């Protein structure tokens, strides 16, 4: 009963998701029935009434969903569905009201025009046109014989309206969209220029990772400055009874009109000024300029037409020795500016400067906050990485959040060999449509690359213990970064940071980007701090790996130790249980090893263990387990190998060990080994049982001449 309920519930969910499609198919079926049965659309037809009711409800449902003010609900499937419902509803109306001769048929031409205007994907428009053509033929068929000419006539008109839409309305929409995009780009460019004028941002564009956030922050600051300046100018104009109070600002070494409070219509049409005019001397010698009895020939530069200005007071806005702007006030009543009024204008000029400084400080604080947040997140990421691979991945993730790049490489430096080795490469730039192939090729050439300590930027950063290049400047394509054989030609920005741990250079972090000035000085300082954390993480990861190797490796032979062997054996056993595969276990020890120790000494005995371990490790596959089981005993696990194959492999090992010549103070000698083989699941299902069976086979070897291989299934 529960299964049936679940099945019915699933069917209801699928029917709800595909309800509109089902209704469309049913309506088209009704139209097709109408084509075959002319009485299907007669008044009072039950099929017709039911179809109209269901279809109307479905169309209302689709319209409500489309008009819902939630952009997240939009999907191409919903758009396609609504258009098909409107088209089908129109033809259903045409079929009910007389077929192709229906007075409602001109609605199809309107649909052909306006639906194509509203589509968001071309393939949707194609489906709509195809459905109109199909329904036109279907309704024409239902209207009776001899309608072919009328259908062809209608289809030609539909094609005409569709083509007209695409050629005329479509072109108009594209032009309007282009104009809107251009106005938006101009406005953003203007805001960026305003921000550069007020020194809210650097001359370079915002970083890719923060374009939206930077633009929003900058726009907010520019608007805040303009509001404050406009309020101040209006206040000063009203208080001093001025004709015009204007703020001029230096933009790329030229004066521009930023804001003005005036009742005059003679101001210049845009921010650009023809020349500094009477303010030229003030720019050379930044002192308050007061003019009286002015004529129309010597107007302030922000007027584009003659104005009866008689008095002018211009106060420079100065920071250090640099003139940032000029606050100008003028009158037309032959009323000179008094000393008190000049002081008020000077105070207003300082207030404008403070307004700009406050916004600049706010943006700086917000940027600093963002950068510190990114640095904190990066520190969290790096502190959580223990293994080297995890450290590389988290390092690249942390760096991308601070300074997006197209290629990054972490290399280690061997001071004694004077060589660098690339440990990890990250290449987000491979998805770049312009330089993706170049970045991909560079990444492949850099992986695991070893290069000498030469004269490239990597070598210079290592030698000087400082990031290179020293300035954020465009990098030439032929600049040597790693060595002369590897050039980062797509890169216009490169940064190499040394990874320092105390006084020791562990390696380097190299970043490259196709975009110019991608790593400004502030970003470099943050990355320098991050590189120190990366160095600590790299040292910790190396120590962790060394500790992990000591915990899982036998100190004498370098093979897997007993504890790690048991863990890996359990993993292979669990995998074999799930997949039904087999594996074999070989247990072996050195014959008369106690006699070797007693005769030649324990150091020679240790050398024998190392030699035998080297033979085992050299013959084993990567998937095999080779471990020291204890004392002179070794164990091998061979996945996907039966007992017969394991016995053949064991005999090869036995012969190779017997062929080894051991040296000692008492002369050369040789050793032999005995080996017992057990197979899963033939000789046992549990790991302990397999080890026991292999041990029994080994015991059999010991009591039957040694220097042989015995399979557990050969025992009685």
XYZ file of C-alpha atoms in Angstrom:
716
model
C 0.000 0.000 0.000
C 2.837 2.340 0.843
C 4.536 1.634 -2.492
C 1.301 2.401 -4.348
C 0.897 5.683 -2.449
C 4.466 6.690 -3.276
C 3.901 5.814 -6.929
C 0.712 7.848 -7.094
C 2.420 10.783 -5.368
C 5.255 10.655 -7.897
C 2.781 10.549 -10.774
C 0.955 13.587 -9.352
C 4.214 15.538 -9.082
C 5.230 14.686 -12.653
C 1.755 15.541 -13.933
C 1.896 18.902 -12.141
C 5.295 19.694 -13.663
C 4.154 18.727 -17.165
C 0.538 19.856 -16.864
C 0.772 22.616 -19.448
C 2.408 20.250 -21.935
C -0.356 17.694 -21.387
C -3.032 20.358 -21.892
C -1.340 21.564 -25.093
C -1.200 18.028 -26.474
C -4.835 17.443 -25.537
C -5.924 20.722 -27.181
C -4.024 19.927 -30.358
C -5.700 16.514 -30.315
C -9.086 18.243 -30.051
C -8.144 20.435 -33.035
C -7.121 17.336 -34.955
C -10.439 15.639 -34.052
C -12.167 18.771 -35.284
C -10.287 18.352 -38.538
C -11.599 14.800 -38.881
C -15.070 15.434 -37.362
C -16.620 18.737 -38.484
C -19.325 18.530 -35.770
C -16.684 18.543 -32.988
C -16.857 22.361 -32.697
C -20.619 22.636 -32.779
C -22.214 24.596 -29.946
C -23.048 22.429 -26.970
C -20.313 19.869 -27.746
C -19.168 18.352 -24.385
C -15.624 17.870 -25.698
C -15.469 21.498 -26.757
C -16.783 22.810 -23.422
C -14.384 20.658 -21.404
C -11.429 21.617 -23.607
C -12.160 25.344 -23.338
C -12.538 25.211 -19.542
C -9.325 23.250 -18.930
C -7.386 25.309 -21.447
C -8.567 28.623 -19.987
C -7.555 27.557 -16.475
C -4.110 26.473 -17.690
C -3.565 29.726 -19.597
C -4.534 31.818 -16.546
C -2.130 29.754 -14.414
C 0.730 30.397 -16.854
C -0.053 34.132 -17.059
C -0.119 34.490 -13.256
C 3.226 32.726 -12.989
C 4.753 34.947 -15.696
C 3.446 38.170 -14.126
C 4.635 37.232 -10.660
C 7.280 39.854 -9.655
C 10.085 37.401 -9.038
C 12.904 37.195 -11.565
C 14.103 33.918 -10.087
C 10.956 32.165 -11.399
C 11.875 32.827 -15.055
C 12.922 29.918 -17.218
C 13.027 29.342 -20.961
C 10.629 26.409 -20.528
C 8.046 28.707 -18.906
C 8.469 31.308 -21.684
C 8.078 28.676 -24.398
C 5.066 27.200 -22.603
C 3.256 30.553 -22.273
C 3.802 31.415 -25.936
C 2.487 28.029 -27.079
C -0.561 28.410 -24.842
C -1.361 31.853 -26.306
C -0.889 30.601 -29.864
C -2.956 27.468 -29.258
C -5.679 29.488 -27.532
C -5.853 31.850 -30.480
C -6.282 29.003 -32.956
C -8.803 27.329 -30.670
C -10.791 30.575 -30.796
C -10.418 30.669 -34.605
C -11.582 27.057 -34.921
C -14.655 27.738 -32.758
C -15.627 30.934 -34.610
C -15.521 29.680 -38.186
C -12.071 28.372 -39.053
C -9.851 30.278 -41.437
C -12.738 32.559 -42.330
C -13.091 33.615 -38.676
C -12.968 37.379 -37.968
C -10.473 36.523 -35.175
C -7.856 35.245 -37.633
C -5.947 38.600 -37.894
C -4.877 37.999 -34.282
C -2.395 35.470 -35.692
C -0.558 38.244 -37.577
C -0.269 40.264 -34.385
C 1.041 37.196 -32.573
C 3.613 36.597 -35.305
C 4.889 40.132 -34.758
C 4.758 40.682 -31.033
C 5.676 37.227 -29.777
C 8.858 37.409 -31.815
C 9.533 40.817 -30.304
C 9.229 39.497 -26.759
C 11.279 36.304 -27.035
C 14.564 35.971 -25.147
C 16.039 33.087 -27.178
C 15.942 32.618 -30.952
C 15.121 28.907 -30.746
C 11.954 29.755 -28.786
C 10.855 32.102 -31.576
C 11.496 29.303 -34.070
C 9.304 26.878 -32.124
C 6.527 29.481 -31.931
C 6.632 30.107 -35.695
C 6.619 26.371 -36.415
C 3.603 25.875 -34.108
C 1.739 28.753 -35.857
C 2.382 27.161 -39.260
C 1.312 23.706 -38.042
C -1.861 24.986 -36.400
C -2.666 27.041 -39.505
C -2.539 23.880 -41.608
C -4.532 21.910 -39.003
C -7.313 24.500 -38.723
C -7.359 24.922 -42.506
C -7.889 21.189 -42.873
C -10.748 21.280 -40.364
C -12.390 24.120 -42.334
C -13.084 21.821 -45.264
C -11.671 21.001 -48.687
C -10.382 23.657 -51.020
C -8.670 25.674 -48.271
C -5.110 25.038 -49.499
C -4.868 28.340 -51.323
C -6.173 30.245 -48.309
C -3.695 28.449 -45.996
C -0.822 29.301 -48.318
C -2.046 32.912 -48.477
C -2.214 33.137 -44.673
C 1.203 31.530 -44.223
C 2.725 34.072 -46.617
C 1.188 36.905 -44.574
C 2.445 35.342 -41.326
C 5.938 35.090 -42.840
C 5.675 38.729 -43.950
C 4.759 39.946 -40.455
C 7.454 37.785 -38.850
C 10.095 39.063 -41.289
C 8.937 42.628 -40.747
C 9.282 42.169 -37.034
C 12.785 40.774 -37.351
C 13.942 43.401 -39.845
C 12.254 46.523 -38.457
C 11.191 46.074 -34.862
C 14.100 43.752 -34.144
C 16.566 46.273 -35.561
C 14.879 49.027 -33.536
C 15.134 47.005 -30.343
C 18.783 46.206 -31.030
C 19.503 49.887 -31.688
C 17.761 50.952 -28.487
C 19.608 48.292 -26.527
C 22.884 49.424 -28.062
C 22.170 53.068 -27.226
C 21.236 52.085 -23.680
C 24.419 50.050 -23.323
C 26.479 52.956 -24.674
C 24.830 55.441 -22.290
C 25.477 53.065 -19.422
C 29.113 52.645 -20.469
C 29.512 56.429 -20.797
C 27.971 56.975 -17.379
C 30.242 54.380 -15.789
C 33.235 55.909 -17.553
C 32.202 59.348 -16.294
C 31.863 58.054 -12.742
C 35.288 56.381 -12.954
C 36.767 59.632 -14.245
C 35.104 61.553 -11.417
C 36.506 59.028 -8.945
C 39.994 59.435 -10.417
C 39.651 63.220 -10.279
C 38.753 63.040 -6.599
C 41.474 60.364 -6.134
C 38.950 57.861 -4.835
C 40.470 55.108 -6.977
C 43.748 54.525 -8.735
C 44.104 55.128 -12.434
C 43.792 51.405 -13.128
C 40.448 49.729 -13.471
C 39.068 47.806 -10.508
C 40.124 44.203 -10.114
C 37.983 41.610 -11.848
C 36.918 39.954 -8.634
C 35.470 43.210 -7.304
C 34.293 45.087 -10.401
C 30.676 45.225 -9.204
C 31.515 46.026 -5.604
C 34.157 48.622 -6.533
C 31.821 50.308 -9.026
C 29.000 50.455 -6.498
C 31.284 51.830 -3.789
C 32.814 54.398 -6.126
C 29.452 55.504 -7.486
C 28.129 55.975 -3.977
C 31.160 58.068 -3.009
C 30.939 60.249 -6.143
C 27.234 60.920 -5.561
C 27.894 61.726 -1.887
C 30.587 64.246 -2.837
C 28.359 65.905 -5.419
C 25.457 66.162 -2.975
C 27.652 67.695 -0.281
C 29.323 70.072 -2.734
C 25.975 71.133 -4.245
C 24.582 71.846 -0.791
C 27.688 73.849 0.181
C 27.648 75.881 -3.046
C 23.957 76.742 -2.669
C 24.539 77.705 0.958
C 27.482 79.964 0.079
C 25.619 81.503 -2.861
C 22.615 82.397 -0.717
C 24.688 83.647 2.212
C 26.966 85.892 0.129
C 24.294 86.901 -2.410
C 26.300 85.608 -5.375
C 25.409 85.361 -9.024
C 27.276 82.046 -9.390
C 29.261 79.844 -7.041
C 31.180 77.161 -8.967
C 33.642 74.399 -8.144
C 36.334 73.772 -10.762
C 38.566 70.713 -10.446
C 41.829 69.538 -11.967
C 41.239 66.530 -14.235
C 44.330 65.199 -15.982
C 46.066 68.589 -15.613
C 43.089 70.527 -16.986
C 40.369 72.465 -15.191
C 36.831 71.126 -15.531
C 33.529 72.343 -14.128
C 32.352 69.934 -11.423
C 29.385 71.744 -9.898
C 27.765 75.177 -9.948
C 25.006 76.966 -8.041
C 23.652 79.717 -10.292
C 20.577 81.310 -11.830
C 22.443 81.995 -15.066
C 21.796 80.104 -18.300
C 25.146 81.092 -19.774
C 27.268 78.336 -18.194
C 29.283 76.095 -20.508
C 27.341 73.102 -21.832
C 29.643 70.446 -20.383
C 32.372 69.999 -17.803
C 35.198 70.822 -20.240
C 36.498 74.413 -20.256
C 38.100 76.070 -23.271
C 40.969 77.422 -21.148
C 41.716 78.512 -17.554
C 41.197 82.136 -18.654
C 41.580 84.589 -15.791
C 42.464 81.683 -13.458
C 45.724 80.808 -15.252
C 47.806 82.889 -12.852
C 46.128 81.308 -9.822
C 47.118 77.834 -11.059
C 50.752 78.928 -11.326
C 50.725 80.720 -7.951
C 48.010 79.206 -5.737
C 46.748 82.274 -3.889
C 43.257 83.712 -3.532
C 42.394 85.772 -6.610
C 40.094 88.819 -6.232
C 39.069 90.830 -9.324
C 36.981 94.028 -9.508
C 35.325 96.007 -12.281
C 35.532 93.083 -14.702
C 34.449 93.393 -18.321
C 32.757 90.839 -20.557
C 36.119 90.223 -22.242
C 37.572 88.749 -19.050
C 34.842 86.416 -17.833
C 35.435 83.409 -15.597
C 36.101 80.307 -17.783
C 32.908 78.513 -16.748
C 30.719 80.899 -18.789
C 30.017 80.108 -22.407
C 28.166 83.336 -23.242
C 28.595 86.992 -22.232
C 27.481 87.768 -18.661
C 27.717 91.110 -16.837
C 30.072 89.774 -14.136
C 31.769 92.617 -12.263
C 33.487 90.910 -9.309
C 35.209 87.552 -8.871
C 36.786 85.793 -5.911
C 38.615 82.486 -6.658
C 40.028 80.386 -3.800
C 42.447 77.546 -4.689
C 41.981 74.129 -3.094
C 45.537 73.065 -2.320
C 47.069 69.927 -0.864
C 50.780 70.244 -0.375
C 52.068 72.037 -3.441
C 49.387 70.647 -5.757
C 46.298 72.627 -6.803
C 43.330 70.235 -6.742
C 40.649 72.729 -7.712
C 39.284 76.247 -7.477
C 36.192 77.544 -5.690
C 34.874 80.530 -7.656
C 32.284 83.143 -6.620
C 31.121 86.047 -8.778
C 28.654 88.995 -8.663
C 27.026 91.279 -11.167
C 26.243 94.329 -8.980
C 29.677 95.989 -8.714
C 29.982 94.796 -5.129
C 33.575 93.811 -4.314
C 34.299 90.916 -1.937
C 35.208 91.992 1.580
C 37.900 90.319 3.661
C 35.226 88.587 5.773
C 33.562 87.195 2.636
C 36.906 85.997 1.354
C 37.438 84.160 4.650
C 34.013 82.518 4.296
C 34.889 81.351 0.806
C 38.229 79.980 2.062
C 36.353 78.081 4.804
C 33.923 76.725 2.207
C 36.864 75.591 0.076
C 38.349 73.731 3.058
C 34.960 72.139 3.711
C 34.877 70.825 0.120
C 38.366 69.391 0.596
C 37.316 67.700 3.838
C 34.257 66.228 2.088
C 36.470 64.657 -0.576
C 38.954 63.467 2.068
C 36.189 61.874 4.141
C 34.855 59.911 1.170
C 38.369 58.903 0.203
C 39.058 57.731 3.745
C 35.769 55.817 3.782
C 36.572 54.023 0.533
C 40.090 53.283 1.749
C 38.673 51.850 4.958
C 36.166 49.723 3.036
C 38.887 48.428 0.735
C 41.115 47.718 3.692
C 38.266 45.904 5.405
C 37.614 43.811 2.316
C 41.295 42.978 1.916
C 41.647 42.061 5.584
C 38.563 39.867 5.350
C 40.064 38.111 2.355
C 43.371 37.768 4.179
C 41.586 36.327 7.213
C 39.701 33.824 5.050
C 42.945 32.931 3.307
C 44.612 32.374 6.673
C 41.755 30.108 7.707
C 42.071 28.123 4.493
C 45.830 27.719 4.849
C 45.681 26.834 8.536
C 43.310 23.976 7.763
C 45.590 22.367 5.153
C 47.831 19.549 6.386
C 48.723 17.627 3.259
C 50.734 19.253 0.473
C 48.046 18.742 -2.186
C 45.414 20.292 0.088
C 47.777 23.182 0.814
C 48.316 23.901 -2.884
C 44.589 23.881 -3.651
C 43.662 26.108 -0.710
C 46.545 28.477 -1.445
C 45.358 29.024 -5.006
C 41.786 29.512 -3.774
C 42.914 32.091 -1.211
C 45.084 34.001 -3.694
C 42.323 34.146 -6.329
C 40.066 35.919 -3.804
C 42.684 38.647 -3.326
C 44.260 38.971 -6.774
C 42.689 37.144 -9.731
C 45.272 35.633 -12.063
C 45.444 33.531 -15.224
C 48.304 31.279 -14.115
C 49.919 30.542 -10.758
C 52.833 28.249 -9.939
C 54.338 27.167 -6.620
C 57.955 26.058 -6.880
C 60.420 24.740 -4.313
C 64.073 25.803 -4.181
C 66.988 23.480 -3.457
C 69.804 25.672 -2.190
C 72.472 22.968 -2.461
C 71.576 21.909 -6.007
C 70.727 25.518 -6.958
C 67.613 24.347 -8.751
C 63.897 25.089 -8.672
C 61.154 22.485 -9.064
C 57.532 23.393 -9.887
C 55.276 21.619 -7.381
C 51.803 22.818 -8.400
C 50.221 24.869 -11.197
C 46.785 26.494 -11.339
C 45.544 27.894 -14.657
C 42.140 29.681 -14.556
C 43.184 31.471 -17.754
C 42.676 28.309 -19.806
C 39.016 29.336 -20.207
C 40.027 32.703 -21.724
C 38.743 32.786 -25.336
C 41.766 34.828 -26.474
C 44.707 33.331 -24.579
C 43.276 30.075 -23.180
C 45.344 27.810 -25.420
C 48.548 29.689 -24.552
C 47.921 29.472 -20.810
C 47.065 25.769 -21.101
C 50.299 25.058 -22.969
C 52.349 26.990 -20.409
C 50.747 25.078 -17.544
C 51.576 21.729 -19.171
C 55.190 22.776 -19.743
C 55.578 23.946 -16.131
C 54.155 20.935 -14.264
C 56.983 19.096 -12.436
C 59.523 21.192 -14.330
C 63.025 21.469 -12.873
C 65.113 24.483 -13.900
C 68.434 25.883 -12.790
C 68.879 28.939 -10.616
C 69.557 31.416 -13.427
C 68.803 35.080 -14.085
C 65.000 35.102 -14.362
C 62.532 36.828 -12.054
C 62.187 33.647 -9.964
C 65.945 33.563 -9.359
C 66.034 37.303 -8.582
C 63.154 37.011 -6.091
C 64.938 34.081 -4.414
C 68.259 35.902 -4.262
C 66.907 39.265 -3.048
C 64.195 37.752 -0.798
C 61.800 40.335 -2.239
C 58.930 40.236 -4.683
C 59.763 40.862 -8.333
C 59.351 42.973 -10.366
C 59.626 45.788 -7.863
C 57.017 47.987 -9.613
C 53.585 47.212 -11.027
C 54.501 47.748 -14.647
C 53.710 46.044 -17.930
C 55.890 42.975 -18.471
C 57.445 42.459 -21.874
C 56.637 39.127 -23.595
C 60.324 38.122 -23.695
C 60.897 38.694 -19.965
C 62.584 35.645 -18.425
C 60.502 34.456 -15.489
C 61.549 30.824 -14.905
C 64.254 30.164 -17.498
C 65.023 31.095 -21.095
C 63.073 28.085 -22.368
C 59.813 29.106 -20.653
C 58.405 32.563 -21.395
C 55.024 33.806 -20.186
C 54.193 35.541 -23.466
C 50.433 36.046 -22.854
C 51.221 37.769 -19.535
C 51.216 41.543 -19.155
C 51.318 41.382 -15.350
C 53.711 39.114 -13.436
C 54.484 38.840 -9.738
C 57.029 36.494 -8.150
C 56.980 36.207 -4.345
C 59.679 34.371 -2.379
C 58.415 31.853 0.198
C 60.515 32.572 3.273
C 60.737 30.581 6.485
C 63.054 32.494 8.762
C 66.233 33.154 6.775
C 65.647 30.200 4.486
C 64.003 30.444 1.052
C 61.679 27.466 0.636
C 60.556 28.383 -2.870
C 58.547 30.911 -4.880
C 54.986 31.763 -5.782
C 54.566 33.082 -9.340
C 51.399 34.824 -10.555
C 50.709 35.912 -14.126
C 47.756 37.671 -15.767
C 46.939 38.876 -19.272
C 45.517 42.087 -17.802
C 47.825 45.051 -17.191
C 48.531 46.284 -13.640
C 46.760 43.324 -12.073
C 49.014 43.355 -9.002
C 49.241 46.946 -7.638
C 51.414 47.731 -4.654
C 48.641 47.399 -2.065
C 47.793 43.954 -3.438
C 51.463 42.991 -3.426
C 51.761 43.832 0.250
C 48.767 41.645 1.101
C 50.138 38.822 -1.036
C 53.505 39.216 0.656
C 51.844 38.608 4.033
C 49.962 35.672 2.539
C 53.202 34.258 1.115
C 54.651 34.127 4.636
C 51.624 32.135 5.770
C 52.016 29.902 2.734
C 55.656 29.352 3.711
C 54.629 28.324 7.216
C 51.936 26.083 5.774
C 54.436 24.544 3.359
C 56.872 23.838 6.195
C 54.085 22.413 8.353
C 52.838 20.241 5.501
C 56.339 18.878 4.942
C 56.694 18.125 8.644
C 53.251 16.507 8.631
C 54.209 14.350 5.669
C 57.459 13.359 7.368
C 55.593 12.468 10.577
C 52.994 10.567 8.554
C 55.733 8.644 6.773
C 57.428 7.849 10.073
C 54.097 6.662 11.458
C 53.371 4.401 8.483
C 56.872 3.409 7.336
C 59.372 0.979 8.802
C 62.448 2.965 9.758
C 64.974 0.335 8.672
C 63.618 -0.950 5.353
C 61.430 1.956 4.224
C 58.515 -0.407 3.675
C 55.030 -0.047 5.114
C 55.025 -0.920 8.811
C 52.779 -3.478 10.503
C 50.076 -1.045 11.654
C 49.743 0.696 8.279
C 49.737 -2.724 6.581
C 46.735 -3.820 8.642
C 44.844 -0.630 7.679
C 45.553 -0.996 3.958
C 44.769 -4.719 4.041
C 41.383 -3.906 5.590
C 40.702 -1.432 2.759
C 41.597 -3.943 0.050
C 39.530 -6.611 1.815
C 36.483 -4.281 2.014
C 36.837 -3.401 -1.690
C 37.100 -7.086 -2.634
C 33.964 -7.853 -0.619
C 32.012 -5.106 -2.456
C 33.259 -5.901 -5.958
C 33.657 -9.681 -5.737
C 37.311 -9.502 -6.809
C 40.095 -11.637 -5.386
C 43.526 -10.865 -3.953
C 46.442 -12.908 -2.652
C 48.604 -12.565 0.425
C 52.244 -13.712 0.578
C 53.927 -14.184 3.957
C 57.706 -14.689 3.878
C 60.772 -14.662 6.086
C 64.523 -15.063 5.642
C 65.812 -18.575 6.213
C 68.200 -19.018 9.166
C 68.244 -15.276 9.805
C 69.293 -15.789 13.449
C 72.359 -17.589 12.169
C 73.168 -14.600 9.937
C 73.040 -12.260 12.944
C 75.121 -14.622 15.084
C 77.727 -15.196 12.389
C 78.086 -11.808 10.720
C 76.673 -9.429 13.325
C 73.497 -7.389 13.570
C 74.666 -4.562 11.246
C 75.089 -7.135 8.486
C 71.706 -8.581 9.418
C 70.174 -5.117 8.992
C 71.861 -4.800 5.580
C 70.342 -8.160 4.578
C 66.879 -6.940 5.594
C 67.340 -3.767 3.525
C 68.521 -5.740 0.483
C 65.595 -8.153 0.628
C 63.149 -5.252 1.148
C 64.630 -3.468 -1.895
C 64.069 -6.587 -4.033
C 60.434 -6.799 -2.910
C 59.775 -3.074 -3.434
C 61.463 -3.068 -6.835
C 59.323 -5.953 -8.142
C 55.962 -4.858 -6.691
C 53.295 -2.909 -8.563
C 51.988 0.454 -7.330
C 48.747 -1.164 -6.189
C 50.541 -3.869 -4.200
C 51.287 -3.682 -0.486
C 54.846 -4.496 0.564
C 55.315 -4.383 4.327
C 57.643 -5.499 7.055
C 55.516 -7.796 9.185
C 58.006 -8.067 12.049
C 61.610 -9.171 12.595
C 62.773 -10.911 9.421
C 59.202 -11.492 8.214
C 57.678 -9.612 5.262
C 54.192 -9.634 3.786
C 52.925 -8.774 0.317
C 49.318 -8.234 -0.806
C 48.569 -8.508 -4.518
C 45.110 -7.177 -5.562
C 43.315 -8.891 -8.473
C 45.751 -11.837 -8.320
C 44.878 -15.492 -7.710
C 47.002 -17.986 -5.758
C 48.627 -19.413 -8.867
C 49.725 -16.017 -10.148
C 50.926 -15.039 -6.662
C 52.981 -18.269 -6.447
C 54.660 -17.506 -9.789
C 55.459 -13.963 -8.600
C 56.736 -15.333 -5.250
C 59.102 -17.775 -6.974
C 60.582 -14.917 -9.027
C 61.192 -12.989 -5.813
C 62.700 -16.063 -4.175
C 65.089 -16.628 -7.082
C 66.133 -12.965 -7.187
C 66.840 -12.903 -3.439
C 68.863 -16.114 -3.703
C 70.932 -14.533 -6.497
C 71.946 -11.590 -4.284
C 75.521 -11.596 -2.965
C 75.895 -10.230 0.553
C 79.261 -8.927 1.747
C 80.774 -9.037 5.205
C 84.129 -9.081 6.970
C 83.925 -12.890 6.918
C 83.445 -13.003 3.170
C 80.473 -13.010 0.803
C 77.387 -15.082 1.450
C 73.830 -15.546 0.191
C 70.449 -15.905 1.849
C 67.229 -17.628 0.861
C 63.598 -17.055 1.729
C 60.529 -19.223 2.285
C 57.075 -18.049 1.247
C 53.468 -19.001 1.992
C 50.573 -17.916 -0.273
C 46.854 -17.604 0.573
C 44.059 -16.349 -1.715
C 40.844 -14.472 -0.926
C 38.171 -15.827 -0.845
C 39.308 -19.393 -1.657
C 41.510 -19.827 1.437
C 39.569 -17.574 3.810
C 37.120 -14.702 4.051
C 38.471 -12.774 7.052
C 41.873 -11.074 6.949
C 43.013 -12.869 10.104
C 42.059 -16.178 8.526
C 44.054 -15.385 5.378
C 47.136 -14.450 7.397
C 46.756 -17.661 9.405
C 46.524 -19.784 6.226
C 49.569 -18.074 4.687
C 51.472 -18.608 7.925
C 50.594 -22.310 7.834
C 51.910 -22.544 4.281
C 55.104 -20.730 5.354
C 55.441 -23.145 8.303
C 55.149 -26.011 5.838
C 58.052 -24.548 3.828
C 60.199 -24.302 6.958
C 59.728 -27.968 7.697
C 60.214 -29.145 4.118
C 63.596 -27.825 3.129
C 63.072 -24.045 3.080
C 63.826 -21.851 0.005
C 60.478 -22.679 -1.569
C 56.937 -21.402 -2.110
C 53.838 -23.190 -0.765
C 50.207 -22.353 -1.481
C 47.653 -22.762 1.270
C 45.374 -24.830 -0.982
C 48.207 -27.373 -1.369
C 48.091 -28.222 2.315
C 46.090 -31.257 3.521
